[in-house]
Coordinates of C-alpha atoms (C1' of nucleotides) in Angstrom, one line a residue:
Chain F
M1 CA -18.5 77.1 73.8
K2 CA -21.6 77.4 75.9
A3 CA -21.4 75.7 79.3
I4 CA -24.4 73.5 78.6
T5 CA -23.0 72.3 75.3
Q6 CA -19.8 71.6 77.0
L7 CA -21.5 69.5 79.6
K8 CA -23.4 67.5 77.0
N9 CA -20.3 67.0 74.8
Q10 CA -18.4 65.5 77.8
G11 CA -21.2 63.1 78.6
F12 CA -22.5 64.8 81.7
R13 CA -26.2 65.2 82.2
I14 CA -28.1 68.4 81.8
T15 CA -30.1 68.7 85.0
L16 CA -32.2 71.5 86.4
P17 CA -29.8 72.2 89.3
R18 CA -26.9 72.4 86.9
Q19 CA -28.7 74.7 84.5
E20 CA -30.0 77.0 87.3
I21 CA -26.7 77.2 89.1
L22 CA -25.0 78.3 85.9
N23 CA -27.8 80.9 85.4
T24 CA -27.1 82.4 88.8
L25 CA -23.5 83.0 87.9
E26 CA -24.3 85.3 85.0
N27 CA -23.5 88.5 86.8
Y28 CA -20.8 88.4 89.5
P29 CA -19.1 85.9 91.8
L30 CA -21.3 84.2 94.3
T31 CA -20.8 82.0 97.4
V32 CA -22.5 78.7 97.7
R33 CA -25.0 80.1 100.1
E34 CA -25.7 83.0 97.8
I35 CA -26.3 80.6 94.9
S36 CA -28.7 78.5 97.0
H37 CA -30.5 81.6 98.3
T38 CA -30.9 83.1 94.8
L39 CA -32.4 79.8 93.6
K40 CA -34.7 79.7 96.6
T41 CA -36.2 83.1 95.7
K42 CA -37.0 81.5 92.3
N43 CA -38.6 78.6 94.1
I44 CA -35.9 76.3 92.9
L45 CA -34.7 74.2 95.9
V46 CA -31.2 72.8 95.4
D47 CA -29.4 71.3 98.3
L48 CA -26.1 72.9 99.3
T49 CA -24.3 69.6 98.7
S50 CA -25.5 69.6 95.1
V51 CA -24.3 73.2 94.6
Y52 CA -20.9 72.2 95.9
R53 CA -20.8 69.2 93.7
S54 CA -21.9 71.1 90.6
L55 CA -19.4 73.8 91.2
E56 CA -16.6 71.3 91.6
L57 CA -17.5 69.7 88.3
F58 CA -17.7 73.1 86.6
K59 CA -14.4 74.0 88.0
Q60 CA -12.7 70.9 86.7
M61 CA -14.3 71.4 83.3
G62 CA -12.9 75.0 83.2
I63 CA -16.4 76.5 83.1
V64 CA -16.2 78.1 86.5
Q65 CA -13.4 79.7 88.5
E66 CA -13.0 79.8 92.2
I67 CA -12.0 83.1 93.8
D68 CA -11.0 83.8 97.4
L69 CA -11.5 87.2 99.0
G70 CA -10.2 86.1 102.3
D71 CA -13.5 86.1 104.2
G72 CA -13.8 82.4 104.7
M73 CA -16.0 81.6 101.8
K74 CA -15.1 80.7 98.3
R75 CA -16.8 82.5 95.5
Y76 CA -17.5 81.2 92.0
E77 CA -17.7 83.0 88.7
L78 CA -18.1 81.9 85.1
I79 CA -14.9 82.0 83.1
R80 CA -15.5 84.2 80.0
Q81 CA -13.3 83.5 77.0
D82 CA -9.7 84.3 77.9
K83 CA -10.7 87.5 79.7
H84 CA -8.4 87.1 82.7
H85 CA -9.3 89.6 85.3
H86 CA -9.2 90.4 89.0
H87 CA -11.6 91.9 91.5
F88 CA -12.1 95.0 93.5
V89 CA -14.2 94.6 96.6
C90 CA -15.8 97.7 98.3
N91 CA -15.1 97.6 102.0
N92 CA -18.3 99.6 102.6
C93 CA -21.0 98.1 100.4
G94 CA -19.4 94.8 99.4
T95 CA -19.9 95.3 95.7
I96 CA -17.5 93.2 93.6
K97 CA -16.2 94.7 90.4
D98 CA -14.1 93.1 87.7
I99 CA -10.7 94.7 87.0
S100 CA -8.3 94.1 84.2
S101 CA -4.9 95.7 83.7
K102 CA -2.4 95.8 80.9
I103 CA 0.5 96.3 83.2
E104 CA -0.1 93.0 84.9
K105 CA 1.4 90.7 82.3
K106 CA 4.5 92.8 82.2
M107 CA 4.7 92.6 86.0
M108 CA 4.4 88.8 86.0
K109 CA 7.1 88.5 83.3
D110 CA 9.3 90.8 85.3
I111 CA 8.9 88.8 88.5
Q112 CA 9.4 85.5 86.6
S113 CA 12.7 86.6 85.0
K114 CA 14.0 88.1 88.2
T115 CA 13.2 85.1 90.4
K116 CA 13.5 82.2 87.9
F117 CA 10.2 80.9 89.2
L118 CA 7.7 79.6 86.7
I119 CA 4.5 81.4 87.4
Q120 CA 1.5 79.3 86.4
D121 CA -1.2 81.3 88.0
H122 CA -1.9 84.2 90.2
S123 CA -4.6 85.9 92.1
L124 CA -5.0 89.6 92.7
E125 CA -7.8 91.1 94.8
M126 CA -8.1 94.7 95.7
F127 CA -10.0 96.3 98.5
G128 CA -11.2 99.8 99.1
L129 CA -14.1 102.2 98.4
C130 CA -16.1 102.2 95.2
Q131 CA -17.0 105.4 93.5
K132 CA -20.4 105.5 95.2
C133 CA -19.1 105.0 98.7
N134 CA -16.0 107.2 98.4
Chain V
M1 CA 9.8 98.6 117.3
K2 CA 10.2 95.1 118.4
A3 CA 7.0 93.2 118.9
I4 CA 7.6 92.4 122.5
T5 CA 8.3 96.1 123.3
Q6 CA 5.2 97.0 121.5
L7 CA 3.2 94.6 123.6
K8 CA 4.6 95.9 126.8
N9 CA 4.1 99.5 125.8
Q10 CA 0.5 98.9 125.1
G11 CA -0.1 97.3 128.5
F12 CA -0.3 93.7 127.3
R13 CA 1.4 90.9 129.2
I14 CA 4.6 89.2 127.9
T15 CA 3.6 85.6 128.3
L16 CA 5.5 82.5 127.2
P17 CA 2.9 81.5 124.6
R18 CA 3.0 85.0 123.0
Q19 CA 6.8 85.1 122.9
E20 CA 7.1 81.6 121.5
I21 CA 4.4 82.2 118.9
L22 CA 6.3 85.3 117.7
N23 CA 9.4 83.2 117.5
T24 CA 7.9 80.7 115.2
L25 CA 7.0 83.4 112.8
E26 CA 10.5 84.5 112.1
N27 CA 10.9 82.8 108.8
Y28 CA 7.8 82.4 106.7
P29 CA 4.0 82.4 106.9
L30 CA 2.6 79.6 109.1
T31 CA -0.9 78.3 109.7
V32 CA -2.2 78.0 113.3
R33 CA -1.6 74.2 113.2
E34 CA 1.9 74.7 112.0
I35 CA 2.6 77.2 114.8
S36 CA 1.2 74.8 117.4
H37 CA 3.1 71.9 115.9
T38 CA 6.4 73.8 115.7
L39 CA 6.0 74.7 119.4
K40 CA 5.2 71.1 120.3
T41 CA 8.6 69.9 118.8
K42 CA 10.2 72.4 121.2
N43 CA 8.1 70.8 124.1
I44 CA 6.1 74.0 124.4
L45 CA 2.4 73.1 124.5
V46 CA 0.1 75.9 123.6
D47 CA -3.6 75.4 123.0
L48 CA -4.8 76.1 119.5
T49 CA -7.3 78.6 121.0
S50 CA -4.5 80.6 122.5
V51 CA -2.6 80.6 119.2
Y52 CA -5.7 82.0 117.6
R53 CA -6.2 84.6 120.3
S54 CA -2.6 85.7 120.2
L55 CA -2.6 86.0 116.5
E56 CA -5.8 88.1 116.6
L57 CA -4.1 90.4 119.1
F58 CA -0.9 90.7 117.0
K59 CA -3.0 91.3 113.9
Q60 CA -4.9 94.2 115.5
M61 CA -1.6 95.6 116.8
G62 CA -0.1 95.5 113.4
I63 CA 2.6 93.1 114.4
V64 CA 1.3 90.3 112.2
Q65 CA -0.4 90.0 108.9
E66 CA -2.9 87.4 107.8
I67 CA -2.5 85.9 104.3
D68 CA -4.9 83.7 102.4
L69 CA -3.6 81.3 99.8
G70 CA -7.0 79.9 99.1
D71 CA -6.4 76.4 100.7
G72 CA -8.8 76.9 103.6
M73 CA -6.4 77.9 106.2
K74 CA -5.2 81.3 107.1
R75 CA -1.5 82.0 107.4
Y76 CA 0.3 84.5 109.5
E77 CA 3.6 86.4 109.1
L78 CA 5.4 89.1 110.8
I79 CA 5.1 92.6 109.3
R80 CA 8.6 93.9 108.6
Q81 CA 8.9 97.6 108.5
D82 CA 7.1 99.0 105.4
K83 CA 8.3 96.1 103.2
H84 CA 5.0 95.4 101.5
H85 CA 5.3 92.2 99.6
H86 CA 3.5 89.2 98.1
H87 CA 3.9 85.5 97.9
F88 CA 4.9 82.9 95.5
V89 CA 3.7 79.4 96.3
C90 CA 5.3 76.4 94.7
N91 CA 2.6 74.0 93.4
N92 CA 5.0 71.1 93.8
C93 CA 6.9 71.5 97.1
G94 CA 4.7 74.0 98.8
T95 CA 7.5 76.4 99.6
I96 CA 6.4 80.0 100.1
K97 CA 8.7 82.8 98.9
D98 CA 8.3 86.5 99.3
I99 CA 8.0 88.6 96.2
S100 CA 8.2 92.4 95.8
S101 CA 7.7 94.3 92.7
K102 CA 8.3 97.9 91.6
I103 CA 5.7 97.9 88.9
E104 CA 3.0 97.1 91.4
K105 CA 2.5 100.6 92.7
K106 CA 2.2 102.0 89.2
M107 CA -0.3 99.3 88.5
M108 CA -2.5 100.3 91.4
K109 CA -2.3 104.0 90.6
D110 CA -3.3 103.1 87.0
I111 CA -6.3 101.1 88.1
Q112 CA -7.3 103.7 90.6
S113 CA -7.3 106.5 88.1
K114 CA -9.0 104.4 85.5
T115 CA -11.8 103.1 87.8
K116 CA -12.2 106.0 90.3
F117 CA -12.1 103.4 93.1
L118 CA -10.1 104.2 96.1
I119 CA -7.8 101.2 96.6
Q120 CA -6.9 100.8 100.2
D121 CA -5.4 97.4 100.1
H122 CA -4.7 94.5 97.8
S123 CA -3.4 91.0 97.9
L124 CA -1.4 89.3 95.2
E125 CA -0.5 85.6 95.4
M126 CA 1.3 83.7 92.7
F127 CA 1.4 80.0 92.1
G128 CA 3.7 77.9 90.0
L129 CA 7.0 76.0 90.2
C130 CA 10.0 77.2 92.1
Q131 CA 13.5 77.1 90.7
K132 CA 14.3 73.8 92.3
C133 CA 11.0 72.0 91.2
N134 CA 11.0 73.5 87.6
Chain D
dT1 C1' -33.9 50.6 82.3
dT2 C1' -29.8 52.1 84.5
dG3 C1' -25.9 54.5 85.7
dA4 C1' -25.5 59.4 86.9
dA5 C1' -27.0 63.0 89.9
dT6 C1' -29.5 64.6 93.9
dG7 C1' -31.0 65.1 98.7
dC8 C1' -30.4 64.1 103.4
dA9 C1' -27.8 63.1 107.4
dA10 C1' -23.6 62.9 109.4
dA11 C1' -18.9 63.9 109.7
dG12 C1' -14.6 66.7 109.0
dC13 C1' -12.0 71.0 109.4
dT14 C1' -10.9 75.5 110.7
dT15 C1' -12.1 79.0 113.7
dT16 C1' -14.8 81.1 117.7
dT17 C1' -17.0 81.4 122.2
dG18 C1' -17.9 80.6 127.3
dC19 C1' -16.1 79.8 131.5
dA20 C1' -13.2 78.1 135.2
dA21 C1' -8.3 77.8 136.3
dT22 C1' -4.0 79.9 136.0
dT23 C1' -0.5 83.4 135.8
dC24 C1' 1.9 87.7 135.0
dA25 C1' 2.7 92.3 136.9
Chain Q
dT1 C1' -3.9 90.2 144.9
dG2 C1' -6.5 90.7 140.8
dA3 C1' -7.3 91.4 136.3
dA4 C1' -5.4 89.5 132.1
dT5 C1' -4.4 85.3 129.8
dT6 C1' -4.8 80.5 129.1
dG7 C1' -6.8 75.8 128.5
dC8 C1' -10.5 72.9 127.8
dA9 C1' -14.9 71.8 126.1
dA10 C1' -18.4 72.9 123.2
dA11 C1' -20.3 75.3 119.4
dA12 C1' -20.4 77.6 114.9
dG13 C1' -19.6 77.9 110.0
dC14 C1' -18.0 76.1 105.6
dT15 C1' -17.2 72.0 103.0
dT16 C1' -17.1 66.9 102.2
dT17 C1' -18.6 62.1 102.4
dG18 C1' -21.8 58.0 102.4
dC19 C1' -25.8 56.1 101.0
dA20 C1' -30.4 55.5 99.6
dT21 C1' -33.6 57.7 96.3
dT22 C1' -34.6 60.0 92.0
dC23 C1' -34.0 61.1 87.3
dA24 C1' -32.0 62.1 82.6
dA25 C1' -30.9 59.7 78.5

DNA sequence: TTGAATGCAAAGCTTTTGCAATTCA
DNA sequence: TGAATTGCAAAAGCTTTGCATTCAA
């Protein structure tokens, strides 16, 4: 279901800030500042606070996902239909690429049966050099 | 090589704060506040700033490793000899357990050959319920 | 019209920086 | 002794909160 529809269906208002924030997230994960800056270049001024609040709402609605690359800022990306994936960050140019792996599920099952922990979620981030920078 | 020896060999001073900070890290990853608080219960008062600075030094010397569980605070743990591992965090009681997996290396190789990215490092954190809480 | 959403200012946290005082070697 | 290390105060950076104003429905 499209994010906007989802908002409407759940009784939330379709505001310009919300629509535009969602638009910025089309391509790759962004920080709050990056979202705000992107909007500024389109002459759409949205306060940082509102960006934070919108993202919090989107997160709770399952529209958006928070990712942490360990650099002190959270990043946000749209959740595409059940396409669980991870990220590769280039240490040189900073580009973020989506990564998905088939072995992953097996790995989680393995760990779960070995440890008897119930794994509800996990995050996997990779760092290195992208094809261009290598 | 023991951390203290390593410090001495590299010309750094063996101070009480440094020794005691290292001691707190024996068991599991701690935040800066947790380190400071642990020391306080032992009547050892070390300023937060000094904890930060010691950890930064230890990190650069390869004695300590920074981990990010996405809750806004960095955690620090001793690096044991080439025992690369990851973490499982219980969503209920907060316990952090070390996890290591054999499949992991294969997974990285797989991704590397598929994407042509050079993977230099990665982080994997798992969240769920531990045996006790499940 | 009216409650939801936004903007602005201020505060809350973690982490960093500057500098004088202290301390290890 | 003297440079390295620490502590204290202040600042920096990300995020949250309070409240009056604005706006979608």
